[in-house]
Structure formats: structure tokens, C-alpha cells
XYZ file of C-alpha atoms in Angstrom:
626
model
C 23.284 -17.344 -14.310
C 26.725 -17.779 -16.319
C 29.071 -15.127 -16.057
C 28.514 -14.189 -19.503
C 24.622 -13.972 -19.403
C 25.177 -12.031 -16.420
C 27.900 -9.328 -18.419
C 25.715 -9.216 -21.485
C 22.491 -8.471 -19.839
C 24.568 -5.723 -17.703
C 25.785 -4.343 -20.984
C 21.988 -3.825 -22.098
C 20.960 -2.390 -18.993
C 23.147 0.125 -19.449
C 22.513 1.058 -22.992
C 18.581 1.324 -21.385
C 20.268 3.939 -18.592
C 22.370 5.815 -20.914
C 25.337 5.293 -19.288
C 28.594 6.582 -20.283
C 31.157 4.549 -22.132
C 33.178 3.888 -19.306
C 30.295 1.904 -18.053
C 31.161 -0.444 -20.916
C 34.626 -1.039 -19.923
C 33.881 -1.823 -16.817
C 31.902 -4.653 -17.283
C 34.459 -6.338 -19.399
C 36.737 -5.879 -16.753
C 34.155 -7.535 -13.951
C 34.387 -10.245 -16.879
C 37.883 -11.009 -17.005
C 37.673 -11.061 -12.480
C 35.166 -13.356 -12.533
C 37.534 -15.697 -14.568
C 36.016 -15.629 -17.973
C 38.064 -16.588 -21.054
C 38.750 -17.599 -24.195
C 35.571 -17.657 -26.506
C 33.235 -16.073 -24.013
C 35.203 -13.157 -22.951
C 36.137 -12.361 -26.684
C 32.209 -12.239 -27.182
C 31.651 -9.965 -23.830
C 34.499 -7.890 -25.690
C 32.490 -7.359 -28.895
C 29.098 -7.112 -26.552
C 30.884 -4.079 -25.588
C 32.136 -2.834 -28.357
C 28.569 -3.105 -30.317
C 27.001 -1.632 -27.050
C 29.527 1.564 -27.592
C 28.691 1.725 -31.786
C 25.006 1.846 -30.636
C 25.505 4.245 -27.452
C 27.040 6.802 -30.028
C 24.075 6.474 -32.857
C 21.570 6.934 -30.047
C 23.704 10.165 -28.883
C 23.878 11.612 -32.579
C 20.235 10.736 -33.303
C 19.074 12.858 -29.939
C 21.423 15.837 -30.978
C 19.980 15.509 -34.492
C 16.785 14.715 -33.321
C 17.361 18.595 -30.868
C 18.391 20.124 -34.091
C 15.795 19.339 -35.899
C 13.494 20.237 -33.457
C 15.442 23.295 -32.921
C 14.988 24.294 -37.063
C 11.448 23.384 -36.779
C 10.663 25.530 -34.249
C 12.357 28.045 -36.337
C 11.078 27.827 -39.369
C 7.602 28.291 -37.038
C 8.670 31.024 -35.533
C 9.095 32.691 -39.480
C 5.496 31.318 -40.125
C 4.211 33.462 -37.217
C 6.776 36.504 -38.159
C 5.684 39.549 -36.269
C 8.722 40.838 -34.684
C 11.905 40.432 -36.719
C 14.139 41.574 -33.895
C 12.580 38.538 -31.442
C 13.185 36.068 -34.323
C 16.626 36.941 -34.540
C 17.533 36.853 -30.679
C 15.743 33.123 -30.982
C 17.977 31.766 -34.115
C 20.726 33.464 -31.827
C 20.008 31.947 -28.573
C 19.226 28.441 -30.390
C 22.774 28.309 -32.055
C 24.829 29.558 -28.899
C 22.415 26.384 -27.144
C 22.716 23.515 -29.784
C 26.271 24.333 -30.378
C 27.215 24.543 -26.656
C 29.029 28.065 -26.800
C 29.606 30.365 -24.482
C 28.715 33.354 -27.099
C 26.512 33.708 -30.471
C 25.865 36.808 -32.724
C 24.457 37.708 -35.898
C 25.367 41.049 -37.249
C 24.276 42.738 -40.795
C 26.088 44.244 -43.460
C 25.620 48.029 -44.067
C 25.922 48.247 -47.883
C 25.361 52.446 -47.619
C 28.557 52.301 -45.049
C 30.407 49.642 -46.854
C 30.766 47.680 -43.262
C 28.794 45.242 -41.350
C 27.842 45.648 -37.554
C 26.452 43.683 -34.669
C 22.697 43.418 -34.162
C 22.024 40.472 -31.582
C 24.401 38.865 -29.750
C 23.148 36.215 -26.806
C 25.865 35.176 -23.817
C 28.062 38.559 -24.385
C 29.083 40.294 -21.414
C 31.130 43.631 -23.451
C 29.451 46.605 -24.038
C 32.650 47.362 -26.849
C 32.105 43.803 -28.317
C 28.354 44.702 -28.693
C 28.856 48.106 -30.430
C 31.731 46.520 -32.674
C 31.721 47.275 -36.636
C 33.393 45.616 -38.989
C 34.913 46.499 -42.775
C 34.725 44.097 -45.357
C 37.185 41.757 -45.298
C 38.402 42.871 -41.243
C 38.713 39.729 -39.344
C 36.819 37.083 -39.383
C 33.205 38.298 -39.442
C 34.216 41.040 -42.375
C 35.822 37.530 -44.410
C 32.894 35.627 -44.327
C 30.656 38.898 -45.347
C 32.901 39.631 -48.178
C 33.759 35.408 -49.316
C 30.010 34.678 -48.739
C 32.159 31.155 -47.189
C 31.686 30.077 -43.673
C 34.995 30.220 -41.586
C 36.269 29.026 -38.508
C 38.903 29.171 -35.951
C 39.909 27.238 -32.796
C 42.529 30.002 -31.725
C 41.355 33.798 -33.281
C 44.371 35.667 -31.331
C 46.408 33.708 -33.140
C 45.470 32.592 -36.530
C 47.347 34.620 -39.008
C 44.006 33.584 -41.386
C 42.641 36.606 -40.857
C 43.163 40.498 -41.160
C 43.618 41.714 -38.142
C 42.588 45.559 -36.588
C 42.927 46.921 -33.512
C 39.148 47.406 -33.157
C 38.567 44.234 -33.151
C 41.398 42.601 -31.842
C 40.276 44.842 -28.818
C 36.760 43.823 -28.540
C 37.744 39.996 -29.029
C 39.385 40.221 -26.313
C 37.075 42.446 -24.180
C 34.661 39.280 -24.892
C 37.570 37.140 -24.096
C 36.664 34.723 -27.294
C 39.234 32.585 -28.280
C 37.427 29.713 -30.938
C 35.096 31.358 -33.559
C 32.678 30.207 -36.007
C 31.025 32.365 -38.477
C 28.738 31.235 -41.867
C 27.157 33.592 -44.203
C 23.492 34.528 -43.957
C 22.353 35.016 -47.684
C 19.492 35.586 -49.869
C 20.751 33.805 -54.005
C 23.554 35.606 -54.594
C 23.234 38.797 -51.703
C 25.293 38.208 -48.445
C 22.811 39.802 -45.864
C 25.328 39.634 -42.735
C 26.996 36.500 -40.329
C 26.034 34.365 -37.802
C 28.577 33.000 -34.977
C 29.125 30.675 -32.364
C 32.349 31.346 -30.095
C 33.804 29.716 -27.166
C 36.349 31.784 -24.595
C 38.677 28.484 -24.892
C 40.139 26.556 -27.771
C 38.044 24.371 -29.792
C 37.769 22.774 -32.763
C 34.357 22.931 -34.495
C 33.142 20.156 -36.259
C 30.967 19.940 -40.011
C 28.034 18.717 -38.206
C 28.023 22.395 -36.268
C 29.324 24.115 -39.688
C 25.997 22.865 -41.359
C 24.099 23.235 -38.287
C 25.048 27.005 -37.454
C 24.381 27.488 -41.479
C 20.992 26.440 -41.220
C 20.104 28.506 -38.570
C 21.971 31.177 -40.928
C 19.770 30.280 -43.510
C 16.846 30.464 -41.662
C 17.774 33.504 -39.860
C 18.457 34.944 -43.890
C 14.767 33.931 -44.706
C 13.621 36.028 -41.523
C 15.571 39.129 -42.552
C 14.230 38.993 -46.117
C 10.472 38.291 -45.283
C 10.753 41.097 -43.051
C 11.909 43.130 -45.740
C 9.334 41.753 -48.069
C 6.452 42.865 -45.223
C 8.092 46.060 -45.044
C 8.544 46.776 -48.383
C 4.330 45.574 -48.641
C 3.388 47.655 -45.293
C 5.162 50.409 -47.414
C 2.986 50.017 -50.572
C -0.153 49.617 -49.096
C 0.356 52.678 -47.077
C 1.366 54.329 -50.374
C -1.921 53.115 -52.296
C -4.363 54.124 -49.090
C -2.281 57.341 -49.343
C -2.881 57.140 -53.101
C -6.368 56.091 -52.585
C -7.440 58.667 -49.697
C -5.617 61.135 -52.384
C -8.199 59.817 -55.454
C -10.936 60.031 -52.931
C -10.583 63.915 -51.944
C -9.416 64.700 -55.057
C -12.839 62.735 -56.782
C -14.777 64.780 -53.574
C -13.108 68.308 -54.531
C -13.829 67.436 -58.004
C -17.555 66.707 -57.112
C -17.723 69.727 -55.037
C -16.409 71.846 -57.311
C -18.566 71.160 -60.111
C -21.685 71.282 -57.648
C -20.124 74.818 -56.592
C -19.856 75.816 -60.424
C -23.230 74.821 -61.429
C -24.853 76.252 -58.563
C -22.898 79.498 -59.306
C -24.163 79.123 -62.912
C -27.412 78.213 -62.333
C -27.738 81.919 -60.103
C -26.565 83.484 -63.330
C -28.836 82.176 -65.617
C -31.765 82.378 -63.027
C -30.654 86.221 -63.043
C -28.885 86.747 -60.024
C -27.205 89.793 -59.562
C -23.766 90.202 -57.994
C -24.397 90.238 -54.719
C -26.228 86.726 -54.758
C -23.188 84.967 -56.749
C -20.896 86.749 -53.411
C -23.683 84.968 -51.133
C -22.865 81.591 -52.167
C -19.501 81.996 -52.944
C -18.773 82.813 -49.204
C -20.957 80.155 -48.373
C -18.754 77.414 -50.370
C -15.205 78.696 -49.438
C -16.498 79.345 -45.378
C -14.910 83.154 -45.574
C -15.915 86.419 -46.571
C -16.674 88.122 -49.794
C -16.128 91.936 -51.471
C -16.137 92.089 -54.966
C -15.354 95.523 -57.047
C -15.345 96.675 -60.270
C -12.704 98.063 -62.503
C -12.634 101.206 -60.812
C -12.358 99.709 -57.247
C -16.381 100.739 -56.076
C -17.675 98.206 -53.934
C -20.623 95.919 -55.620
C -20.931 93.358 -53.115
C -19.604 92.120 -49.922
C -20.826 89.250 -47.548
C -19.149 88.450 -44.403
C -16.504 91.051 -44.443
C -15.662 94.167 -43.669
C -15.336 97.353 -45.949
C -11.902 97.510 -48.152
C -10.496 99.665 -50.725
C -10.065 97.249 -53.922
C -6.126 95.700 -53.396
C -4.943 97.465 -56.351
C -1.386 95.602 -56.689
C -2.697 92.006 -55.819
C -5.242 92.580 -58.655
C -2.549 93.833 -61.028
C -0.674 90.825 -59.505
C -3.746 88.096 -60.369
C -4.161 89.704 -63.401
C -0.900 89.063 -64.608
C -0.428 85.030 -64.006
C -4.021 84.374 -64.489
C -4.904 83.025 -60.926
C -5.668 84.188 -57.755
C -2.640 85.255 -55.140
C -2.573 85.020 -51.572
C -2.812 88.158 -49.008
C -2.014 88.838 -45.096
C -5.848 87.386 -44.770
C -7.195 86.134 -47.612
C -6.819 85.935 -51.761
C -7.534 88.041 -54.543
C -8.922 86.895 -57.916
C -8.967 89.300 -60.823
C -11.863 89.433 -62.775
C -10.971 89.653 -66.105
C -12.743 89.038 -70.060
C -10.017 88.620 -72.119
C -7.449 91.774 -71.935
C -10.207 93.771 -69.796
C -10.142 94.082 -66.403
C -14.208 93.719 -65.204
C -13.037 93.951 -61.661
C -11.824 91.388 -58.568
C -12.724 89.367 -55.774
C -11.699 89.484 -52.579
C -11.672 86.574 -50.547
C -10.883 86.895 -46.673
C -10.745 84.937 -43.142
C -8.994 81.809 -45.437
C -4.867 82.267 -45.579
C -4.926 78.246 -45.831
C -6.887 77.665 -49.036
C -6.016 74.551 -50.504
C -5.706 73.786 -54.342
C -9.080 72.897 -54.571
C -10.763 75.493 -52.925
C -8.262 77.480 -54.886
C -9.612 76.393 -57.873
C -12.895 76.841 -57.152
C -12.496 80.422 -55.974
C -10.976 81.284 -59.462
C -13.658 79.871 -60.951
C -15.689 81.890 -59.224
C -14.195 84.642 -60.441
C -15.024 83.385 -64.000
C -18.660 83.152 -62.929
C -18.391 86.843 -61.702
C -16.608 87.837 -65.259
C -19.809 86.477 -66.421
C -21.965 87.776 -64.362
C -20.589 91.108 -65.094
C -20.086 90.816 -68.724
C -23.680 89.627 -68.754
C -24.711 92.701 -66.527
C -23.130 95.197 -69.262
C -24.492 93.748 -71.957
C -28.199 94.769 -70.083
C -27.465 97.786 -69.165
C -26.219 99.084 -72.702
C -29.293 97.704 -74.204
C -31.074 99.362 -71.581
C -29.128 102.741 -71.812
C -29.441 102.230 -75.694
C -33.488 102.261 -75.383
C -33.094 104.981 -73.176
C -31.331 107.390 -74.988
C -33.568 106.768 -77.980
C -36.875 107.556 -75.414
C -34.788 110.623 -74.546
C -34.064 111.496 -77.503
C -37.323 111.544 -79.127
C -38.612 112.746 -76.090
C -37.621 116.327 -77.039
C -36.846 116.218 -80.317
C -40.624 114.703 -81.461
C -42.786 115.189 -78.594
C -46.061 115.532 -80.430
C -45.127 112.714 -82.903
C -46.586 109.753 -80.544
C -47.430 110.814 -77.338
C -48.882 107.900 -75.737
C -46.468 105.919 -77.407
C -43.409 107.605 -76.020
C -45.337 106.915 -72.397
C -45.901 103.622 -72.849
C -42.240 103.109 -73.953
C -41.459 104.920 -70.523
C -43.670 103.205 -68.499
C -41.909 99.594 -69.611
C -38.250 101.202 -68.497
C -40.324 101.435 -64.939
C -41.011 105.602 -65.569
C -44.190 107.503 -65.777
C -43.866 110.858 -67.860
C -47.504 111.777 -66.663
C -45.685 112.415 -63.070
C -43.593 115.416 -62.179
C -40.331 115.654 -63.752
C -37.779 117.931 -64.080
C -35.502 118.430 -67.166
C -31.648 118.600 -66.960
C -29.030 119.468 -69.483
C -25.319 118.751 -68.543
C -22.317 120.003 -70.601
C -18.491 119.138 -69.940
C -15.483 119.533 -71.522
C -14.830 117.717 -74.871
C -12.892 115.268 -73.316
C -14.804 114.222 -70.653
C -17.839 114.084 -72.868
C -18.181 109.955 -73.218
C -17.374 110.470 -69.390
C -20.430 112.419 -68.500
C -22.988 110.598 -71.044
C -22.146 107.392 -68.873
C -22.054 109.100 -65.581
C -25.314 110.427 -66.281
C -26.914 107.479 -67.312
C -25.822 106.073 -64.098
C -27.028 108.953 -62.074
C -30.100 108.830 -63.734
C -30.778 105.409 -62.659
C -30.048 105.653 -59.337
C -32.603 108.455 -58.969
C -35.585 106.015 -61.556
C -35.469 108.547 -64.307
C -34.261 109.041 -68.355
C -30.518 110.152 -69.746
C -29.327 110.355 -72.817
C -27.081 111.717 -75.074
C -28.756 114.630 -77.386
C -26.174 116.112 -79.650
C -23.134 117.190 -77.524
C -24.885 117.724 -74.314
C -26.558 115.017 -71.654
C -30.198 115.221 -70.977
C -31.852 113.902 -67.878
C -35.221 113.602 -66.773
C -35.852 113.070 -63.476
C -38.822 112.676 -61.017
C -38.953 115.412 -59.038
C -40.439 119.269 -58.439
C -37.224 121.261 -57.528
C -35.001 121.682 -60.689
C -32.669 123.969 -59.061
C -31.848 121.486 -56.080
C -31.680 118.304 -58.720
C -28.958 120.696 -61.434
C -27.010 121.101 -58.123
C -27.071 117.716 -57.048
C -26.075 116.518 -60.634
C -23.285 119.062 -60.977
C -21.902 117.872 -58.075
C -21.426 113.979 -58.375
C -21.420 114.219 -62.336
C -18.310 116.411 -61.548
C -16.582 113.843 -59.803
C -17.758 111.392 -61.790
C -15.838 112.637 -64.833
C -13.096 114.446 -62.597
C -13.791 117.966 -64.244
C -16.446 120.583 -64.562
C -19.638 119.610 -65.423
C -22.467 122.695 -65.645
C -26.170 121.470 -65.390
C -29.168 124.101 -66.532
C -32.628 122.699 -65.372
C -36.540 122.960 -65.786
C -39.367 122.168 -64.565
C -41.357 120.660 -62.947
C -43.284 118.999 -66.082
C -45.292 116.360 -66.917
C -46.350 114.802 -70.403
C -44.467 114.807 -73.213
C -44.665 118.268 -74.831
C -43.957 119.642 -71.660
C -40.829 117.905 -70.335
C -39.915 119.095 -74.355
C -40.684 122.526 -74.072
C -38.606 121.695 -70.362
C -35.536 120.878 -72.495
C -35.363 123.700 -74.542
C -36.007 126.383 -70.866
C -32.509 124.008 -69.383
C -30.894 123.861 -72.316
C -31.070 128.012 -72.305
C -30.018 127.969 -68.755
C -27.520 125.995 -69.472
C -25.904 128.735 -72.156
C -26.385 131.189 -70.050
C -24.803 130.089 -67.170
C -21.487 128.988 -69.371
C -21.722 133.042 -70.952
C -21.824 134.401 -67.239
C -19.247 132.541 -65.841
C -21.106 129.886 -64.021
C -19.250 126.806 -64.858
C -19.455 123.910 -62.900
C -22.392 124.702 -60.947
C -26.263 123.907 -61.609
C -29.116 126.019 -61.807
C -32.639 126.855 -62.924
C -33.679 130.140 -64.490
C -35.467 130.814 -61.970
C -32.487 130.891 -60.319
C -30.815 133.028 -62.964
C -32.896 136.384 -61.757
C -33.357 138.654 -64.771
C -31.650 136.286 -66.967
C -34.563 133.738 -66.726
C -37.092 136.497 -66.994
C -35.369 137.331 -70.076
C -35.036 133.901 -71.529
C -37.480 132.355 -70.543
C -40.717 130.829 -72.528
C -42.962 131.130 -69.265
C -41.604 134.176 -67.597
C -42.767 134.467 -63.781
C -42.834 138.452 -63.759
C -44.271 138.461 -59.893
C -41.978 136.032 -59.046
C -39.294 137.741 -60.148
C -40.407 140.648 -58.687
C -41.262 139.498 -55.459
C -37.945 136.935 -54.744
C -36.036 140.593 -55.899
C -37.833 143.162 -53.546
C -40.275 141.111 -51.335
C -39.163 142.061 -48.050
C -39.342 146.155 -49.030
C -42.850 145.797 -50.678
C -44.013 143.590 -47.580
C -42.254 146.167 -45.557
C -44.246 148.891 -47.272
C -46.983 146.895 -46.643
C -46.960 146.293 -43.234
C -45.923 149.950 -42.107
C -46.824 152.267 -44.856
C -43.312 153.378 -46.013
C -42.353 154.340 -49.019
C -39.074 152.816 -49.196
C -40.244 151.240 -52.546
C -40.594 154.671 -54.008
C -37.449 156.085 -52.207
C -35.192 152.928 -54.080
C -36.952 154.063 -57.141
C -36.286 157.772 -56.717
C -32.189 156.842 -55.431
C -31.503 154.691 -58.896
C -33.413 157.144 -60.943
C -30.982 159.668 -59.569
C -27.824 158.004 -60.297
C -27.692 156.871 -56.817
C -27.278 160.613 -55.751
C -28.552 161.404 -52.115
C -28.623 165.020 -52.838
C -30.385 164.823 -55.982
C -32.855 161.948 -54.214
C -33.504 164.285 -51.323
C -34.607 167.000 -53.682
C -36.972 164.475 -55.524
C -38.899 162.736 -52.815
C -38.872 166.670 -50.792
C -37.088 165.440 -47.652
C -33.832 165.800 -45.537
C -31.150 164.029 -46.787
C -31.036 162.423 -43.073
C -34.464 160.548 -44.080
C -33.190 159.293 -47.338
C -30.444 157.992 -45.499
C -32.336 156.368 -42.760
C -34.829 154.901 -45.627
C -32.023 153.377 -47.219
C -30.068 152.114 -44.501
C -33.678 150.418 -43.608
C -33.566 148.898 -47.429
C -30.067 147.392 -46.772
C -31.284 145.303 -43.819
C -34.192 144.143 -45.738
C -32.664 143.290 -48.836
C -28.597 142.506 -47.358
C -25.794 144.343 -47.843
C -24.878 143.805 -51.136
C -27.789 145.740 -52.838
C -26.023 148.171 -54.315
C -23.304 145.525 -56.114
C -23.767 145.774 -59.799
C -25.266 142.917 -60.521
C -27.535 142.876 -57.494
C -28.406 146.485 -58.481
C -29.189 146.013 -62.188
C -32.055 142.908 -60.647
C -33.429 145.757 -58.168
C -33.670 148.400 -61.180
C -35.528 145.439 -63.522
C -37.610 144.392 -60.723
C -38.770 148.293 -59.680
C -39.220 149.080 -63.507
C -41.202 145.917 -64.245
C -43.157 146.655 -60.661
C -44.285 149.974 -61.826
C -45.575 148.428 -65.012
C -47.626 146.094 -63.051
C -48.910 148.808 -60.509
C -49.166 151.750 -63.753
C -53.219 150.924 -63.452
């Protein structure tokens, strides 16, 4: 083989082994010893030279050839984004690698600080360098961020290029970084932050790494923004599941509540009283119930314990027209218009929510209802009522069995025992008592009325005297005054509970011209006074509830203390005069009447008591004359 086969084919086996240039110069030099010359070594001198040219494209097609594989992988890495951070370190990590630098870092600008700061760096060794900030237009990093240009530097220290600060002069050289590069990571016309390479010696970076380190920036741009972009998504789906979960309970409170209203609704119409509508209301809300009237007496309760009506948080719901919280619960005035009907008290729930808010208001509508509807009953009621009372005595005999019929459908039978009451208060109080009556009167299943300025009850019972004192008593503090009560009876029938009127009705004057106001009483009760006024007067009763224990006493031993208490009043209570009458020592009249004091008590000889003992002896005589 010639010496120039033999350098040519050397020359290709050593583009095949990648070998460095040198390699090239050798051979022509092994040429030139072996005594080549002239034409040949002139074309073993352009072998090389070719050989070299080709070398180089082979070297620059590899490094573009790692580049590209380099942006690829990349630009698959933002395909698969999941972690922003980890995408970042990688376009990091790949520039410090492809450009051969000892140190690369991306930082971001802070547009609410005005600055931009480090957020990955890959080969740096300085805490400071790694916590640095930089203002716009500080240094080289704070240029770039501000020029949106790329910028670079084979000596930092010392190129005058740049604004220099103490900061970052001092990290720089903490890192020990001497050449920089740094391009612009943007998104159209927003600068997002800047990516570096940097060497700790001098060096010159080429275009090819300009553009290079710029594509990674631009890639590293598209990361930052998609991440934004999948934020700022994340963000509004969570807002429309928040919106939607929102729609859904507020649709379900919505259902609920109208379920809750119609049931409440449906009790009212089906005729449900009060405590019913507190039933399911404490079922709905989970808590318990107490609901009042205007004057604070309980009506219902479910579920709770007893409590006086909350008189300021009523005032309080009252005036804004919805229910207001308490230590345990809330209270919901129950109101028609300007008029109070009463409240609601709602306990065991401090946390109720809007809706169940809501819904306990409305409950309180359903109780206004309720209530209103309630009234409107009972006045028709008390209306019919008073009109049965009324003609009850005033036109007994007019239609009998029509006036106990009409009784009978109000749930009263005026062929039983009754009794006959007749209430009088002052003028003031005088709506006061006709109400008050009527509802005393239906606790008890009978009749009031109203019957010219006076309330008349009839009630089932046999002791009038018991029922005028019961009456007196919670009519009295039912009005908050006074209230007398005469009574009759027992009766039964029309005519007779009429006839029963007119016997109260004069018990009733008398007691208020004796002095007896604010108490109740029969006339039998009355002593004389009911013999006196009387239409059916019980002489033998009177006589016997006046001097029953000395007649039985009489009886019994054969005294005559009967005739010695005649003989003592007919002598103007005069023992002497007494002792001369009945023919015995005065000791024996004294002993006869000292026996007639523990018979009778010891206030026989008071005025009054003694003016029923005279009546009673005087009417006994009459009946014992034959």
C-alpha cells in the first residue's frame, strides 16, 4: 500500500473513532516522514483538512442532536405536568448540563414586591446565593427582568454593564461566579422571571447557548403559565362544586322547608290545635318547643322544660320581624299584623342555620294562624253562648226544648244539675270579667255570658256556694280586681236554672249592700238574708244551721237551753231579769248559757250573730206554736 492510501485510509479511521483533531495533524506529519511530496502530500493535506470540516459538523450535529433531545424531553415533561416545582429543577438541571456550567437558576419576579427572587437553582453550594432577591433593574438578573433582553457576561465582578449592590455583589461571590448568562422567561408581552447558566471562571458564551438557554427559558415560561392556568382551573372548579354543593343544600333546605310548611299547614286545616303544630315543629328543627300567648300562659310545650314567656326577646322579635337568638335557643314572636298573638320558644339549637331559621319563623306564621284561626272559633262559640245564656233567663218558657237542644250541641245538658252564678266587677274591669268568665266557664263544660252589666254562668254542679267561691277567686285574678259572685242552685231545666238567676242575682246585691265584696256566696249562705230574699225559703234549714247543736242538745238531755236563749234575748240580755223569768238562780242561767256558748261558739252574742239566733228562735216558736 502507497503511502498515501495508507494516510488517507488512517484519516477515515479516525473520523470512524472520533478522534480529536490533533489526530489529524499527525498523520500529515507521518506523511511528510515517510517522504511524501509534491501532489500527494498536498492531497493528504486537504484529506485532513476535509476530515477536520467533517469532525466539527459531526460534533455540532451530536450537541444539537443532545439539545434537541434535551427540549423534547422537556416539552414531555410539560405534557405530563403534575408538579411544577420538579419541572423547573429539570429545565434547571438540563441547562446547567447542555451548557456545561458549573451553576444554573431560574428565579421569578414578585410583581406585589416589585423584585424578583430565586426559586431553583441546581450546582449552588451558598445558602446567601440561594435566598438572594433582586430589584428591578439590580445586576444582572434584575436587567434582564426589567429589559425582557437576554444578557451576558464573561467577567460579572467586573463589568461596569450592570448596577451593582452589595447584596448581590456579596452573594456572587459567596457562589464564587464569575461568567453569567441570563435570558428572559416570558409569556407575549409579561416577563415571568430569568433563567441562568454561570461558570466560577471566565468565559465567553456563545449564540448557540444564548438560543439554547432561551429555549429552555421558553419552555420553562410555558411550565409556569400552564401551572397557573391548572391552578387558576383547580380554583374554579372548586368554586363551582362549592357553588354547586351550595345550590344543592340550598335546593334541599328549600325542599324541606316547603315539606315542613305544608305539613304545618296541612295540621291546621285538618284542625290541629296548638300543641300538635309544637309536636312537629320540634320534630323538624330537632329541639324543644313552648309556645305562649300574649299574656305569657303556657299553651304548649314539647321537649322542654317549663319557662316564663322571654318578655324582652319577644319585644326584641317583634320589632325586626324575625326570630333572635338566646343563651339556648331562639324566640319567634307571633304576631297578626300590629298584634302580638304570642311567641315561640325554640331551645337545645344555639347553631340554627339560615334555613332552619327560616323555617322556624315560618312556623311562627303557621302558629299566628293557628291562633288567629283559634279566636275566630272561640268568639263564634262565646257569641252562641252568650245568646243560649241569655235567653236562658230572660225567655225560659219561650222554647224549652229548643234552648236544650241548642245546649246539648255546645256539649251541655240543662236537664243535669247546674248551678247559677252572677259575677259583678268594677266598671273597668267589666270586658275583663265577661272574657274571664267565658274562659272559666269552659274549663269547668258549662254556659257564660254577658246579661246586662253583670256575667252569668251556669255550671254543672250541686254546691253553689263552693262554685261562687271558686269563681271569685280566679275571676279576681283574672281581671286583677274584685270580682263578687252570688249563686243558686242546684237546678235543672230551663225555668229553673231562670228562676236560679234571679235567687244569685239577689245574692249578689246583697252581698255588695253588706259589705261582701270580692267574695262568693249562696243565700243560703247569707243566713237571714236568704230567708228573707229568697223565692224558696228553707225555714228549717235556717233554723237548724242557726241553733242545731242547742235544739239537738235539748234533745238529747232534756234541757231547756232553747227556752233559756229565748227568755235571755227577750230580756234584753239581762241575767237578773232572765233569772226572774225562767224562776231560777242566776248561777243556773249562767251555767245554761255558758253551755250555749260552747255549742253555738263564742261569738253568739255579736250583733249580727245575735240578730240570726233571735230570727231563728222567733221563727222556731212559730213552727213549734201547734
Amino acid at each position: 500500500m502507497s503511502p498515501l492510501t495508507t494516510a488517507l485510509s488512517r484519516m477515515f479511521e479516525l473520523l470512524a473513532e472520533g478522534a480529536p483533531a490533533e489526530s489529524f495533524a499527525e498523520v500529515t506529519a507521518a506523511a511528510v516522514a515517510a517522504g511524501l511530496g509534491g501532489a500527494e502530500l498536498t492531497e493528504v493535506r486537504r484529506a485532513a483538512e476535509t476530515a477536520s470540516r467533517v469532525r466539527r459538523a459531526l460534533r455540532q450535529h451530536r450537541r444539537r442532536e443532545a439539545e434537541l433531545s434535551a427540549l423534547f424531553e422537556t416539552a414531555s415533561d410539560l405534557a405530563a405536568l403534575r408538579d411544577t416545582d420538579a419541572v423547573l429543577r429539570s429545565i434547571v438541571h438540563r441547562a446547567r448540563t447542555l451548557l456545561g456550567t458549573d451553576v444554573a437558576y431560574l428565579s421569578l419576579n414578585d410583581e406585589a414586591e416589585g423584585d424578583t427572587y430565586m426559586r431553583v437553582t441546581d450546582g449552588s453550594v451558598s445558602a446567601l446565593f440561594q435566598q438572594l432577591r433582586l430589584g428591578m433593574g439590580e445586576g444582572l438578573g434584575g436587567l434582564v427582568a426589567q429589559t425582557c433582553r437576554p444578557y451576558a457576561t464573561a467577567e460579572y465582578p467586573t463589568d461596569a454593564r450592570f448596577h451593582h449592590t452589595q447584596p448581590i455583589d456579596r452573594a456572587v461571590l459567596d457562589e464564587g461566579l464569575v461568567a453569567i448568562l441570563g435570558v428572559p422567561l416570558t409569556v407575549g408581552d409579561r416577563v415571568l422571571g430569568v433563567l441562568f447558566a454561570a461558570d466560577r471562571a471566565p468565559r465567553a458564551f456563545s449564540p448557540d447557548e444564548v438560543a439554547l438557554l432561551s429555549s429552555l427559558a421558553d419552555h420553562a415560561a410555558i411550565a409556569l403559565d400552564t401551572a397557573r392556568l391548572l391552578e387558576d382551573t383547580r380554583a374554579a372548579l372548586d368554586e363551582l362544586n362549592a357553588a354547586h354543593g351550595t345550590i344543592r343544600a340550598h335546593n334541599a333546605a328549600m325542599r324541606r322547608a316547603e315539606q315542613s310548611h305544608d305539613q304545618l299547614t296541612d295540621l291546621v286545616l285538618r284542625g290541629a290545635d296548638v300543641p300538635e303544630v309544637a309536636a312537629a315543629v320540634a320534630t323538624v328543627l330537632g329541639g324543644g318547643i313552648v309556645v305562649h300567648d300574649a299574656e305569657g300562659a303556657e299553651l304548649a310545650r314539647v321537649a322542654a322544660d317549663p319557662l316564663p314567656a322571654p318578655t324582652s326577646a319577644v319585644r326584641a322579635s317583634r320589632a325586626s320581624g324575625h326570630a333572635v337568638p338566646t343563651d339556648d335557643g331562639w324566640v319567634c314572636a307571633v304576631s297578626a299584623g300590629a298584634e302580638l298573638l304570642g311567641s315561640v320558644v325554640l331551645s337545645g339549637r344555639p347553631d340554627l342555620g339560615d334555613a332552619d331559621r327560616r323555617l322556624f319563623e315560618r312556623a311562627g306564621v303557621v302558629t299566628a294562624l293557628l291562633l288567629l284561626l283559634r279566636r275566630s272559633v272561640a268568639e263564634a262559640e262565646n257569641r252562641v253562648r252568650g245568646e243560649l245564656v241569655n235567653d236562658l233567663v230572660s225567655a225560659p218558657g219561650r222554647d224549652p226544648a229548643g234552648l236544650v237542644a241548642r245546649a246539648r250541641r255546645l256539649g251541655v245538658d240543662l236537664r243535669a244539675g247546674h248551678v247559677v252564678l252572677v259575677g259583678h266587677a268594677d266598671d273597668d274591669a267589666r270586658d275583663r270579667l265577661a272574657t274571664a268568665a267565658v274562659r272559666h266557664a269552659r274549663a269547668v263544660g258549662g254556659l257564660a255570658g254577658a246579661y246586662g252589666a253583670h256575667a252569668v254562668l251556669v255550671l254543672p254542679g250541686m254546691d253553689a256556694g263552693n262554685a261562687a267561691r271558686v269563681a271569685a277567686s280566679e275571676l279576681g285574678t283574672a281581671v286583677g280586681g274584685p270580682v263578687t259572685v252570688g249563686a243558686a242552685g242546684p237546678a235543672s231545666g230551663p225555668e229553673a236554672l231562670s228562676a236560679a238567676h234571679g235567687e244569685a242575682a239577689r245574692c249578689l246585691r246583697a252581698m255588695l249592700a253588706t259589705g261582701h265584696s270580692g267574695h262568693g256566696a249562696s243565700l243560703a249562705e247569707l243566713g237571714f238574708l236568704g230567708v228573707l230574699l229568697g223565692d224558696r225559703a228553707d225555714v228549717n234549714g235556717f233554723v237548724a244551721a242557726t241553733l242545731g247543736p242547742v235544739l239537738d242538745y235539748d234533745a238529747r238531755r232534756g234541757t231547756e237551753l232553747v227556752h233559756t236563749l229565748a227568755a235571755y234575748f227577750a230580756n234584753g240580755a239581762n241575767l237578773t231579769r232572765t233569772r226572774t223569768a225562767l224562776h231560777v238562780h242566776v248561777n243556773t242561767v249562767v251555767q245554761r248559757l255558758e253551755r250555749v256558748r260552747s255549742l253555738l261558739g263564742p261569738d253568739w252574742q255579736q250583733p249580727d250573730r245575735a240578730l240570726e239566733i233571735q230570727i231563728a228562735l222567733r221563727l222556731h216558736q212559730l213552727a213549734t206554736a201547734d
